[in-house]
Coordinates of C-alpha atoms and ligand atoms in Angstrom, one line a residue:
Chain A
X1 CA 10.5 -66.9 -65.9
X2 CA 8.0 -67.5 -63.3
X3 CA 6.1 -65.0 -62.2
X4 CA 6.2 -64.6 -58.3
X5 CA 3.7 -63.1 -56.2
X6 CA 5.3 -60.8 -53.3
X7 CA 3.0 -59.0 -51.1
X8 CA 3.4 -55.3 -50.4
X9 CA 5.9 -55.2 -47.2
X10 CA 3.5 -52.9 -45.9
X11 CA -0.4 -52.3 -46.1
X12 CA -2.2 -49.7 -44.3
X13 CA -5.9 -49.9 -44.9
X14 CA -8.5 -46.9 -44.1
X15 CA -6.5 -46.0 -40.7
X16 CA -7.9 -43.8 -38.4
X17 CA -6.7 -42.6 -35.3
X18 CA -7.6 -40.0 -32.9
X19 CA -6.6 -38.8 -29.5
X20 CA -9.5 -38.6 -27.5
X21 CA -13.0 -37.9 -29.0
X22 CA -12.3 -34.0 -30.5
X23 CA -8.6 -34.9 -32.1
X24 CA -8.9 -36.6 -35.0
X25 CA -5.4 -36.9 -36.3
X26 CA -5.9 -40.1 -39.1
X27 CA -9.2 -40.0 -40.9
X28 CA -8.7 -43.2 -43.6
X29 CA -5.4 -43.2 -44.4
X30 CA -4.2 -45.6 -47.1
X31 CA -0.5 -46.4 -48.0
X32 CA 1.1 -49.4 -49.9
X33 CA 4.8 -49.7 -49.8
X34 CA 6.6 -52.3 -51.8
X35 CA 9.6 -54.6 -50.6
X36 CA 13.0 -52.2 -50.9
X37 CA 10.9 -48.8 -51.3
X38 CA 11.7 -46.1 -48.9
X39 CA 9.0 -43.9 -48.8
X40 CA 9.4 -40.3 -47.6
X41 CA 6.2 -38.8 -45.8
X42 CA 6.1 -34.9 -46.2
X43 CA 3.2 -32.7 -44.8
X44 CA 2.3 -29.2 -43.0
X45 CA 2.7 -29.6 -39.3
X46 CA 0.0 -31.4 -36.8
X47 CA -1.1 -33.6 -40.4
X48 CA 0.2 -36.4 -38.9
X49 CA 3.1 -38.0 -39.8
X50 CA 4.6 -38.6 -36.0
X51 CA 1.1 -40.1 -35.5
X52 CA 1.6 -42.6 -39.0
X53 CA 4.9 -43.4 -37.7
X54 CA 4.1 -44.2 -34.2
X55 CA 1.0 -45.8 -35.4
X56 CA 3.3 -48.6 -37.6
X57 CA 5.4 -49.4 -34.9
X58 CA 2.6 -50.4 -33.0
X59 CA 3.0 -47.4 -30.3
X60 CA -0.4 -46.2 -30.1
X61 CA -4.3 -47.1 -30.4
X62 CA -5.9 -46.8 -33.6
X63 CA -9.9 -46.1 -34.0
X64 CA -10.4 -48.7 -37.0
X65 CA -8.4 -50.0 -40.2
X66 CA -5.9 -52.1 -40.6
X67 CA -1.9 -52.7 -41.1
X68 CA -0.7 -55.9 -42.7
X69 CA 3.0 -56.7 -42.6
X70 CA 4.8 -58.8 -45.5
X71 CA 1.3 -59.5 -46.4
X72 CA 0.6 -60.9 -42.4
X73 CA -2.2 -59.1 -39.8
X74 CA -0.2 -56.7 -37.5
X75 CA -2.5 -54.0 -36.6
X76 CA -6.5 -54.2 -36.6
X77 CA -8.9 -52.9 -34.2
X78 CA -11.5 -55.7 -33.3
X79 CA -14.6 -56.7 -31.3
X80 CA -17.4 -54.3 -29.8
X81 CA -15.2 -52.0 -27.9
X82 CA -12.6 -51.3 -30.6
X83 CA -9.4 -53.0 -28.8
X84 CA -6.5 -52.7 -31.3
X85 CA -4.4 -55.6 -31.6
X86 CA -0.9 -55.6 -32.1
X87 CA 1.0 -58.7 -33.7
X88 CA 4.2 -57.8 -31.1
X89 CA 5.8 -60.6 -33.2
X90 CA 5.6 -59.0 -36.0
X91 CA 6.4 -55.8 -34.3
X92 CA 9.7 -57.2 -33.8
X93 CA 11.2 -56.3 -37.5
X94 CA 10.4 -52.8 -36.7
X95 CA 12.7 -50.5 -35.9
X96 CA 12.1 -46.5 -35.0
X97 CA 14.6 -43.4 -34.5
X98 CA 12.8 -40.5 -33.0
X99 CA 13.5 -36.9 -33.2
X100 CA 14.3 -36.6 -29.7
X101 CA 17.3 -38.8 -28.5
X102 CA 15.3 -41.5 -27.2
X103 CA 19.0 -43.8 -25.7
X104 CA 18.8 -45.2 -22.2
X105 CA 21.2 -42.2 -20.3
X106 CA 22.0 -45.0 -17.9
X107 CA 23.6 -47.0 -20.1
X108 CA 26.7 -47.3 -22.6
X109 CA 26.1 -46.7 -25.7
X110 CA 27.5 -50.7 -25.9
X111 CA 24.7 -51.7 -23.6
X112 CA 22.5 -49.4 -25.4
X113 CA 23.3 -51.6 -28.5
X114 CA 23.5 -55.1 -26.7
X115 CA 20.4 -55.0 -24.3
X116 CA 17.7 -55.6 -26.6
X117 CA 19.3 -58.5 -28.6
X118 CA 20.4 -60.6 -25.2
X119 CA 17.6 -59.5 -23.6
X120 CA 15.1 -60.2 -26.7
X121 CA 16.4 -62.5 -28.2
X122 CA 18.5 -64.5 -25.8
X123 CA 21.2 -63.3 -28.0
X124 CA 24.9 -64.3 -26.3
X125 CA 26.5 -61.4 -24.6
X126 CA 29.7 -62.1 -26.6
X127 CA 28.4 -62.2 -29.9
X128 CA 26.5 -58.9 -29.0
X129 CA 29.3 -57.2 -28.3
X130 CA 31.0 -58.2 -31.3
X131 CA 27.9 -56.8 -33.9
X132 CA 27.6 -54.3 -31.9
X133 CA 31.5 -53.2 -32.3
X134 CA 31.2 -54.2 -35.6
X135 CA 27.7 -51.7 -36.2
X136 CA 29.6 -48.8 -34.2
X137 CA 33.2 -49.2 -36.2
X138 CA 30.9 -48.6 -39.4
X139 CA 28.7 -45.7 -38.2
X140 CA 32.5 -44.1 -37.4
X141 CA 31.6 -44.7 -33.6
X142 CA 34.3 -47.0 -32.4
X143 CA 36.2 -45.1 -29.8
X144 CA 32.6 -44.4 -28.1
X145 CA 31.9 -47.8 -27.0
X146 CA 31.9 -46.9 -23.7
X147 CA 30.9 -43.6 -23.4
X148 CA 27.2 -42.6 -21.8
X149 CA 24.8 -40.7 -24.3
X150 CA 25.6 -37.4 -22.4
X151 CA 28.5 -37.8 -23.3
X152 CA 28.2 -37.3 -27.2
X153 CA 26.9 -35.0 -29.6
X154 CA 23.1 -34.9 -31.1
X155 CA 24.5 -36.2 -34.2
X156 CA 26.4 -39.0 -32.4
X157 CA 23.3 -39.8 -30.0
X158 CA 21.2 -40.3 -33.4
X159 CA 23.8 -42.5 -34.8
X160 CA 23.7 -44.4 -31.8
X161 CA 19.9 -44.5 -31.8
X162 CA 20.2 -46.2 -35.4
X163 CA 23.0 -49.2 -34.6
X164 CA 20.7 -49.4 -31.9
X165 CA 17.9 -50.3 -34.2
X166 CA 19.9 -52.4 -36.3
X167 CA 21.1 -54.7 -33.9
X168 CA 17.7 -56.1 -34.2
X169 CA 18.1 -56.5 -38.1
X170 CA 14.8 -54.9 -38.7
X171 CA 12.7 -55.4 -41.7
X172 CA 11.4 -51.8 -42.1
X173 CA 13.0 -48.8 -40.5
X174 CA 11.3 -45.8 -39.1
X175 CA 13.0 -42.4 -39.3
X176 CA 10.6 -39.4 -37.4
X177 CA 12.7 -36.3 -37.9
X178 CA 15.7 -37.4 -36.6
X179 CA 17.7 -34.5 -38.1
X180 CA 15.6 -31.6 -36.8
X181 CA 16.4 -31.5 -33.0
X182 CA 20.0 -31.3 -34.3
X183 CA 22.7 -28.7 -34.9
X184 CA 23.1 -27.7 -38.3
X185 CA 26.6 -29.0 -38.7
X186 CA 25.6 -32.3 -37.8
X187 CA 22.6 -32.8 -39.9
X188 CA 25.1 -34.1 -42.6
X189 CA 26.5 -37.5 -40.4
X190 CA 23.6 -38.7 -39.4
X191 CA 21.7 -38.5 -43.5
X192 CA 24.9 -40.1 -44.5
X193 CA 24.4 -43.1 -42.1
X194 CA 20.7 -43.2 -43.4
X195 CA 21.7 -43.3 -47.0
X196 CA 24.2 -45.8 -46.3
X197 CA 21.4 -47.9 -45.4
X198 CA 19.6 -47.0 -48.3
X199 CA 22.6 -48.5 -50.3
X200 CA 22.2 -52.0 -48.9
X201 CA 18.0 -51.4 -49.9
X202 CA 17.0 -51.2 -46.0
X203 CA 13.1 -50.4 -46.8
X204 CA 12.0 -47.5 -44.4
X205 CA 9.6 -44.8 -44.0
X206 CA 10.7 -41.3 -43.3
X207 CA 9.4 -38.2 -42.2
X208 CA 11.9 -35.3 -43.0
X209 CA 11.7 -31.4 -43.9
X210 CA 14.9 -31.7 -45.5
X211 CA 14.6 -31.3 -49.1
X212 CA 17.7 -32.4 -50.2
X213 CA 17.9 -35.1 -48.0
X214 CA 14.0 -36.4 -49.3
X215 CA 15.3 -35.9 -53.1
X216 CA 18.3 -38.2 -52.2
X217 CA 17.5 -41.2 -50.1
X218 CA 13.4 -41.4 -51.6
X219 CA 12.3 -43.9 -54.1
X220 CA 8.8 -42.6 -53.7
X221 CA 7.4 -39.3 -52.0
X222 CA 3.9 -39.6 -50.1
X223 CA 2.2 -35.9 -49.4
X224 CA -0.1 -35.9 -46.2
X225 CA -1.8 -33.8 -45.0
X226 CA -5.0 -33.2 -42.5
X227 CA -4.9 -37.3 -41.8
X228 CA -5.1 -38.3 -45.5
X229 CA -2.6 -39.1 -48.3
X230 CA -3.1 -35.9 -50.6
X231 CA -0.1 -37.2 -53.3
X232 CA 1.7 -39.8 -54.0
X233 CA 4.7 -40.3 -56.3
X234 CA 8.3 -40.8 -57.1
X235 CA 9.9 -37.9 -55.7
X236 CA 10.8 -36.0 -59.1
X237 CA 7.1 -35.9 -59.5
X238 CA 5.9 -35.0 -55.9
X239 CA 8.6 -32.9 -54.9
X240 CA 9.1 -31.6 -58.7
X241 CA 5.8 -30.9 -60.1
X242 CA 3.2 -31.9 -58.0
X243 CA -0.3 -32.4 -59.6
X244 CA -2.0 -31.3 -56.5
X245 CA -2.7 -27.5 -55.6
X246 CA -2.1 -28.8 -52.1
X247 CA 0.9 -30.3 -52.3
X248 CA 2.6 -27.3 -54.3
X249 CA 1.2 -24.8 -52.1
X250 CA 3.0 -26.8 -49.3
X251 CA 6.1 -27.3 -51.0
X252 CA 6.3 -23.2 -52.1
X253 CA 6.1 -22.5 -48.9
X254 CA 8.6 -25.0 -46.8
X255 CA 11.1 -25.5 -49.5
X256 CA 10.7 -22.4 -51.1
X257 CA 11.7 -23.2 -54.1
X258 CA 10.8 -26.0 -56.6
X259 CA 12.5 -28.4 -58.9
Chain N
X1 CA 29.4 -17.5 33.8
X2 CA 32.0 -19.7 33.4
X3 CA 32.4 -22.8 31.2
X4 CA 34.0 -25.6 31.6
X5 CA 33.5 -28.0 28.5
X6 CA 36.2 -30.9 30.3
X7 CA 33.2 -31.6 32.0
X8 CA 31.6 -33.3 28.9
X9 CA 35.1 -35.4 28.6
X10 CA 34.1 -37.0 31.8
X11 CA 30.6 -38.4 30.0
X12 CA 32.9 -39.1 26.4
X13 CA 32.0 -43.2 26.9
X14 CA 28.2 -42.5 27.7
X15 CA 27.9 -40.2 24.7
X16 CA 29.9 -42.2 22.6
X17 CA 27.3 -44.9 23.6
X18 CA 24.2 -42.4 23.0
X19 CA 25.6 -41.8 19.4
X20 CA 26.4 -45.5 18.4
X21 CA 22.3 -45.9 19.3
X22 CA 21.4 -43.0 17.0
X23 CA 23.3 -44.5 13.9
X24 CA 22.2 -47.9 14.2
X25 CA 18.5 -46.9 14.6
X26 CA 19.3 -44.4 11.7
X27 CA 20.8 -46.7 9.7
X28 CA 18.2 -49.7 10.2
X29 CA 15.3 -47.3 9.6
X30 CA 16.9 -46.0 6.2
X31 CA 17.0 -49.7 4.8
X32 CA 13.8 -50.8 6.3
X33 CA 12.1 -47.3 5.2
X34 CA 13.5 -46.6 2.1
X35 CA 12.4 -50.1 0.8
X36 CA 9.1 -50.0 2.3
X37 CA 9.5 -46.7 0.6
X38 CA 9.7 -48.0 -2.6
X39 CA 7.0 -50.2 -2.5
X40 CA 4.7 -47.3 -1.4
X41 CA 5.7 -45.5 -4.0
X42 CA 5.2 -48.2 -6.9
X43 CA 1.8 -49.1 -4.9
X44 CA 1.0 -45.0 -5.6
X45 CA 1.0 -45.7 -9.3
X46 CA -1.0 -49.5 -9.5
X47 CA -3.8 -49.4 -11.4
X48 CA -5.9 -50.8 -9.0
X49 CA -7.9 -47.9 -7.0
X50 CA -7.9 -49.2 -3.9
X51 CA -4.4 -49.8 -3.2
X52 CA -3.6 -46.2 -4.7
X53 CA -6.3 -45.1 -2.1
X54 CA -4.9 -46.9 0.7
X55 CA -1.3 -45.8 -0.1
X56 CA -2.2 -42.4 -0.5
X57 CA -3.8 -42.4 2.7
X58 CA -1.2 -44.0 4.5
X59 CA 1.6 -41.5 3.4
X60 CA -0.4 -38.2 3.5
X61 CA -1.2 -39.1 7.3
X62 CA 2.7 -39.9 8.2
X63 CA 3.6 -36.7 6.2
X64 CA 0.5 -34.6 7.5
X65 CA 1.5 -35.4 11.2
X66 CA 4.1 -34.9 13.7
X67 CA 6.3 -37.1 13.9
X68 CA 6.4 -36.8 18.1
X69 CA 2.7 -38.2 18.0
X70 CA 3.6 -40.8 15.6
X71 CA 6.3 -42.1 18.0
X72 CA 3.8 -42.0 20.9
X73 CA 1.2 -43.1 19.2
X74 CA 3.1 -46.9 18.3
X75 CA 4.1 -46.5 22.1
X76 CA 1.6 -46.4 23.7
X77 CA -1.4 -47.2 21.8
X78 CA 0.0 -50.1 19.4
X79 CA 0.6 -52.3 22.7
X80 CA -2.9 -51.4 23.7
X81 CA -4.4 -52.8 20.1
X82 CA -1.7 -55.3 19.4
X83 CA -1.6 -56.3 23.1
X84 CA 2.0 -57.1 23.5
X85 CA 4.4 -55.0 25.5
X86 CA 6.9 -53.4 22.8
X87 CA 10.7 -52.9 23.4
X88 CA 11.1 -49.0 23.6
X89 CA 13.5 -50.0 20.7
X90 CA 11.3 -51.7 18.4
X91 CA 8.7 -49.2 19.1
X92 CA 11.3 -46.4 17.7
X93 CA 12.1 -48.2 14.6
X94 CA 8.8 -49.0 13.6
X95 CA 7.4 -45.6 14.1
X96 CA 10.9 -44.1 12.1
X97 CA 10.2 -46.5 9.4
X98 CA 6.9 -45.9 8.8
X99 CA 7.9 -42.2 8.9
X100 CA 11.1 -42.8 6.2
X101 CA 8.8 -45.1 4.3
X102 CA 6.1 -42.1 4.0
X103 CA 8.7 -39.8 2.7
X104 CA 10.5 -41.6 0.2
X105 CA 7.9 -43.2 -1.6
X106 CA 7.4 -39.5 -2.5
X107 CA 10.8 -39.5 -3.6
X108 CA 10.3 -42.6 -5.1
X109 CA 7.0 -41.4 -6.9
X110 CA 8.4 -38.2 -8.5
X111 CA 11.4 -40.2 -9.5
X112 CA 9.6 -42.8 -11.5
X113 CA 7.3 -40.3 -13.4
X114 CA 10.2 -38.3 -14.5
X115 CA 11.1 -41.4 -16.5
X116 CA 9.9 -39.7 -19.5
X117 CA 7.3 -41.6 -22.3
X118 CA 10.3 -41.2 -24.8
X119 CA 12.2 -44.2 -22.6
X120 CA 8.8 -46.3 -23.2
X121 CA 8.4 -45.6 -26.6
X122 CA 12.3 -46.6 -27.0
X123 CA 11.8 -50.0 -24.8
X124 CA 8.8 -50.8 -27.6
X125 CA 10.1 -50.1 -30.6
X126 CA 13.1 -52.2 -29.2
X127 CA 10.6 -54.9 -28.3
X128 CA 12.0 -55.0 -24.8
X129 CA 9.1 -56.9 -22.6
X130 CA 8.0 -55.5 -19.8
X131 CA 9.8 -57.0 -17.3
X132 CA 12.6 -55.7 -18.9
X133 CA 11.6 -52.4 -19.5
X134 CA 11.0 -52.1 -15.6
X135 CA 14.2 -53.9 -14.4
X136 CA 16.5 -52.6 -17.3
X137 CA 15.5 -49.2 -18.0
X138 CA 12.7 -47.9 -16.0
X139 CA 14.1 -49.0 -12.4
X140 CA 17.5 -48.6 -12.4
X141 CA 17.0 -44.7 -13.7
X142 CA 14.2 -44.2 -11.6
X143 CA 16.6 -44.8 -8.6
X144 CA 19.3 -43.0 -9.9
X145 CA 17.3 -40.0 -9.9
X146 CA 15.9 -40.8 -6.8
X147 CA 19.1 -40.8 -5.0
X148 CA 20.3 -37.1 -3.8
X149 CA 16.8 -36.7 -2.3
X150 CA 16.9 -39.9 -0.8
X151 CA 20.4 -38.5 0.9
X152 CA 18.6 -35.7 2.2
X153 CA 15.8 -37.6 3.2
X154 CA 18.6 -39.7 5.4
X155 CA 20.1 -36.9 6.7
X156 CA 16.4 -35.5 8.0
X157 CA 16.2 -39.1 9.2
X158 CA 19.3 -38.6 11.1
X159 CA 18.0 -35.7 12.6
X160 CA 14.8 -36.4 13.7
X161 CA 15.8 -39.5 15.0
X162 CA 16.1 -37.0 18.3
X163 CA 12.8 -37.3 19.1
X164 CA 12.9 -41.2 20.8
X165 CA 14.7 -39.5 23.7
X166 CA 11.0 -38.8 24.4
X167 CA 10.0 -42.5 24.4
X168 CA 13.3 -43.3 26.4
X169 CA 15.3 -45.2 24.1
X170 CA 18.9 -44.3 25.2
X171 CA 20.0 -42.0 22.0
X172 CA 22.6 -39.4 21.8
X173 CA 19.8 -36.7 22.8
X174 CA 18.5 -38.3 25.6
X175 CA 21.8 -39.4 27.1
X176 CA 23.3 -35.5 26.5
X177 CA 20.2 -34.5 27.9
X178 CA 20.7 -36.6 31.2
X179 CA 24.3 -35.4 31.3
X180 CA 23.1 -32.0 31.0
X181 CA 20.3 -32.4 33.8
X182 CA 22.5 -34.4 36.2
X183 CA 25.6 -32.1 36.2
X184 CA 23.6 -29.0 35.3
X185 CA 25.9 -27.8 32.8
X186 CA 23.3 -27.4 30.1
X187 CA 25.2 -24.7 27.9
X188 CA 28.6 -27.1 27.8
X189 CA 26.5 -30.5 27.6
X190 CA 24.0 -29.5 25.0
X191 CA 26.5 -27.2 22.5
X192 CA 28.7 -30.4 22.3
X193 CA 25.5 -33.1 21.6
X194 CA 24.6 -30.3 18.9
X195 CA 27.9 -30.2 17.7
X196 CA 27.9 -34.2 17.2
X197 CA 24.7 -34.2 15.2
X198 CA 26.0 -31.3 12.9
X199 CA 29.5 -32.6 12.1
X200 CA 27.5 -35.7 11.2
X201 CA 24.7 -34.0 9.3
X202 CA 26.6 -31.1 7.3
X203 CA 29.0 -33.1 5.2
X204 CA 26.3 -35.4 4.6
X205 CA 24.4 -32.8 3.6
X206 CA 27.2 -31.6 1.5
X207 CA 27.9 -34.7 0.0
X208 CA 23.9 -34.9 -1.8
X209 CA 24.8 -31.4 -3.7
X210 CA 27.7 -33.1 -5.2
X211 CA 26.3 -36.2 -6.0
X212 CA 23.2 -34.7 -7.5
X213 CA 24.9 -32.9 -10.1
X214 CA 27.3 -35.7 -11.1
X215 CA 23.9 -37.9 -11.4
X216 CA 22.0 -35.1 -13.4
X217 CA 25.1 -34.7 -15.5
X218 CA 25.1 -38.3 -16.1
X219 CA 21.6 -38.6 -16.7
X220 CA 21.0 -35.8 -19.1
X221 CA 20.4 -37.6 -22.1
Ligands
LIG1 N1 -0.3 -37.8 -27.5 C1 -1.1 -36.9 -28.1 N2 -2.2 -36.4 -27.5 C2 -3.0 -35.6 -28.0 N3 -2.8 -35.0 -29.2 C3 -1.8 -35.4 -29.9 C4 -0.8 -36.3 -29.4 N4 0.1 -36.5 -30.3 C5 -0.2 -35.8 -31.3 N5 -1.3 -35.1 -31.1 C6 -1.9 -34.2 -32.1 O1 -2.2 -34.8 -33.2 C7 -1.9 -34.0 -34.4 C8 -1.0 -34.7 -35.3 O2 0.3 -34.8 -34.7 P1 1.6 -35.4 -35.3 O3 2.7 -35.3 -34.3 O4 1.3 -36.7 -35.9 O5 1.8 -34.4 -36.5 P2 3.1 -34.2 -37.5 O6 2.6 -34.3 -38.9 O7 4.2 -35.2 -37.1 O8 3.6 -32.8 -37.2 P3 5.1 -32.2 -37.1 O9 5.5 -31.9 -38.5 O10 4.9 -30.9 -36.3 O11 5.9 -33.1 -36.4 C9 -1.5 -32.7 -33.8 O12 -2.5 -31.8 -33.9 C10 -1.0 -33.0 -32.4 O13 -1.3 -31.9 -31.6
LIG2 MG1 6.1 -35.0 -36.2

């Protein structure tokens, strides 16, 4: 057997990131994640996480660091007046779902789907059409083809958001609370989607304050909090029995009880 | 006092006449100012100062004045600077337009920054260049919000399209108001020319309400 060297899918080096000169949000933040782990990012409020996440997919500035992706530069922050450099190639096998539905309202949700690969890409309309149909028949999403986003639940609008995504055949896929703007009843159809993807080992990074939902879909638990990584773990450890004081204080007190 | 409104019958071809003037200066100063409008209003948020500057200036003059000086102002003294005589009819559309274009690229303005961040972060994490993020997503909504102002805009337009009768171009106003001089039968003359511009003007005006809340129910993501 030959040993093969893969490099980490992603590598975020001593981040730091503020907005503006008093909000320092990301003071030297290091994560690793493997090929196939998804990582679940818990922490109080205002530590960060949106900012990490938004960060990675190469939607804001950072002050210094670095991000490698499948062991190639995306992100660093070069030259005398700091100018953060994006690899928008690389950028490419992102993909994101935000907590708030983020569709285009002036669209389908099939244009919603098909836009970025023909426009992207140069993807042909037809074939477009035909993952896209495809994507939404197996999100349970078929007979909305050609309805417009206002025209659906949250739940459905998130599920849309994802095929949307998908149509790119990302890499690594973001998830920033995308349960939490929802109704409680449809919290449920959108995690399933997510987990389905965790089935066919999409890798992806997700910030979610749903403990059941974390225990399922995480192969590894990362606790942050005030811009750092406080804990990090597979998730019977982190969410279980944390080692840090922190990270059980945190986890007493939003999921109120412990495993 | 007695009325007789047959007598306005009589003038039914010069009115008709009158009218057809007021919609097609309406209409050509609608296109003309609604897409020198637009421009304005994507000028408004360049990042280069000096054409903010310049377009702010421009439309905070056209909105901070009347639009009676405005008129005479391109009639009488453009000529003067310009030194060519003016058609009373060119003069009238280029004053109206630079009146329409003033107002909408405010309509314009607001409509584009109520394109919320959330669409740019979207058309980024989709990889969407820029050129397609303004032709695909940021445009098209940007208009479609922009449109039930830009109706009432028209029908202002419509109204204060009045005011050339002062500069002598042969609109419905001035023509009623010759009919009215000439036969002195103001009351009859004048109630009917009213009437015109309001059975024009109030389904128009109807018509945005409606269409405003099928676009903001379409566009409530
Ligand atoms: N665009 C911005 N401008 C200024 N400050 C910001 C901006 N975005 C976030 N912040 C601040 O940065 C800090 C971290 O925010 P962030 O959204 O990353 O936290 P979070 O961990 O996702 O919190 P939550 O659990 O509430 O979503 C907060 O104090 C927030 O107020
Ligand atoms: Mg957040």
């Amino acid at each position: 057997m030959t040993m093969s060297f893969s490099p980490p899918l992603v590598k975020v080096e001593s981040l730091h990131k503020s907005y503006g000169p008093n909000i320092q949000v990301l003071k030297g933040l290091d994560i690793e994640m493997k090929p196939g782990e998804r990582v679940v990012v818990i922490g109080p409020s205002g530590g960060g996480k949106s900012t990490l996440l938004r960060v990675i997919m190469g939607l804001e500035k950072i002050d210094s660091g670095s991000i490698t992706f499948g062991g190639k530069p995306y992100i660093s922050s070069a030259g005398r007046d700091k100018k953060t450099i994006i690899d928008t190639e690389v950028r490419r096998s992102i993909g994101m779902v935000f907590q708030h539905y983020t569709l285009f309202p002036h669209l389908s949700v099939l244009q919603n789907l098909i836009l970025a690969p023909c426009k992207v890409r140069g993807e042909k309309k037809e074939i477009a059409i035909k993952r896209a149909q495809a994507l939404l028949e197996r999100f349970g999403l078929a007979a909305k083809a050609n309805s417009y986003p206002a025209q659906l639940s949250g739940g459905q609008k998130q599920r849309v958001a994802i095929a949307r995504a998908l149509m790119l055949d990302p890499k690594l896929m973001l998830f920033d609370e995308v349960t939490s703007a929802l109704d409680p009843e449809l919290v449920a159809e959108v995690e399933q989607v997510i987990l389905q993807l965790a089935a066919q080992n999409m890798p992806m990074m997700i910030v979610t304050h749903d403990m059941w939902f974390a225990r399922n879909i995480a192969s590894r638990v990362i606790f942050c909090a005030g811009g750092a990584v406080v804990e990090d773990g597979p998730p019977e450890q982190v969410l279980g029995s944390p080692k840090e004081e922190r990270t059980r204080d945190f986890i007493d007190r939003v999921f109120h009880i412990r495993q | 006092m007695e009325l007789d409104f047959s007598i306005v019958a009589r003038f039914q071809n010069a009115l008709a006449l009158g009218l057809w003037t007021t919609i097609q200066l309406t209409l050509i100063c609608i296109v003309l100012g609604c897409a020198l409008g637009f421009l304005i209003g994507l000028a408004r948020t360049s990042r280069s100062a000096v054409v903010r500057a310049v377009s702010s200036v421009y439309v905070e003059f056209f909105r901070g004045t009347p639009v009676l000086i405005q008129l005479f102002w391109i009639f009488f003294c453009l000529p003067l600077i310009l030194g060519v005589e003016l058609p009373n009819f060119a003069s009238g559309i280029i004053a109206l337009t630079l009146y329409m274009g003033a107002i909408t690229s405010e309509t314009f303005r607001a409509s584009l920054k109520s394109v919320g961040r959330e669409q740019l972060d979207a058309c980024i994490a989709l990889g969407l260049p820029r050129r397609v993020q303004v032709t695909s997503v940021i445009l098209p909504q940007a208009v479609l919000r922009a449109i039930p102002t830009l109706l009432s805009n028209c029908v202002s337009l419509f109204k204060e399209s009045a005011l050339v009768s002062a500069v002598g171009i042969a609109d419905l106003m001035f023509i009623g108001q010759n009919i009215s001089n000439n036969t002195a039968r103001p009351v009859e003359v004048l109630t009917i020319v009213a009437l015109i511009y309001f059975i024009i003007a109030f389904p128009l005006a109807r018509a945005v309400s409606l269409v405003e809340r099928r676009i903001l129910a379409k566009l409530a993501i």
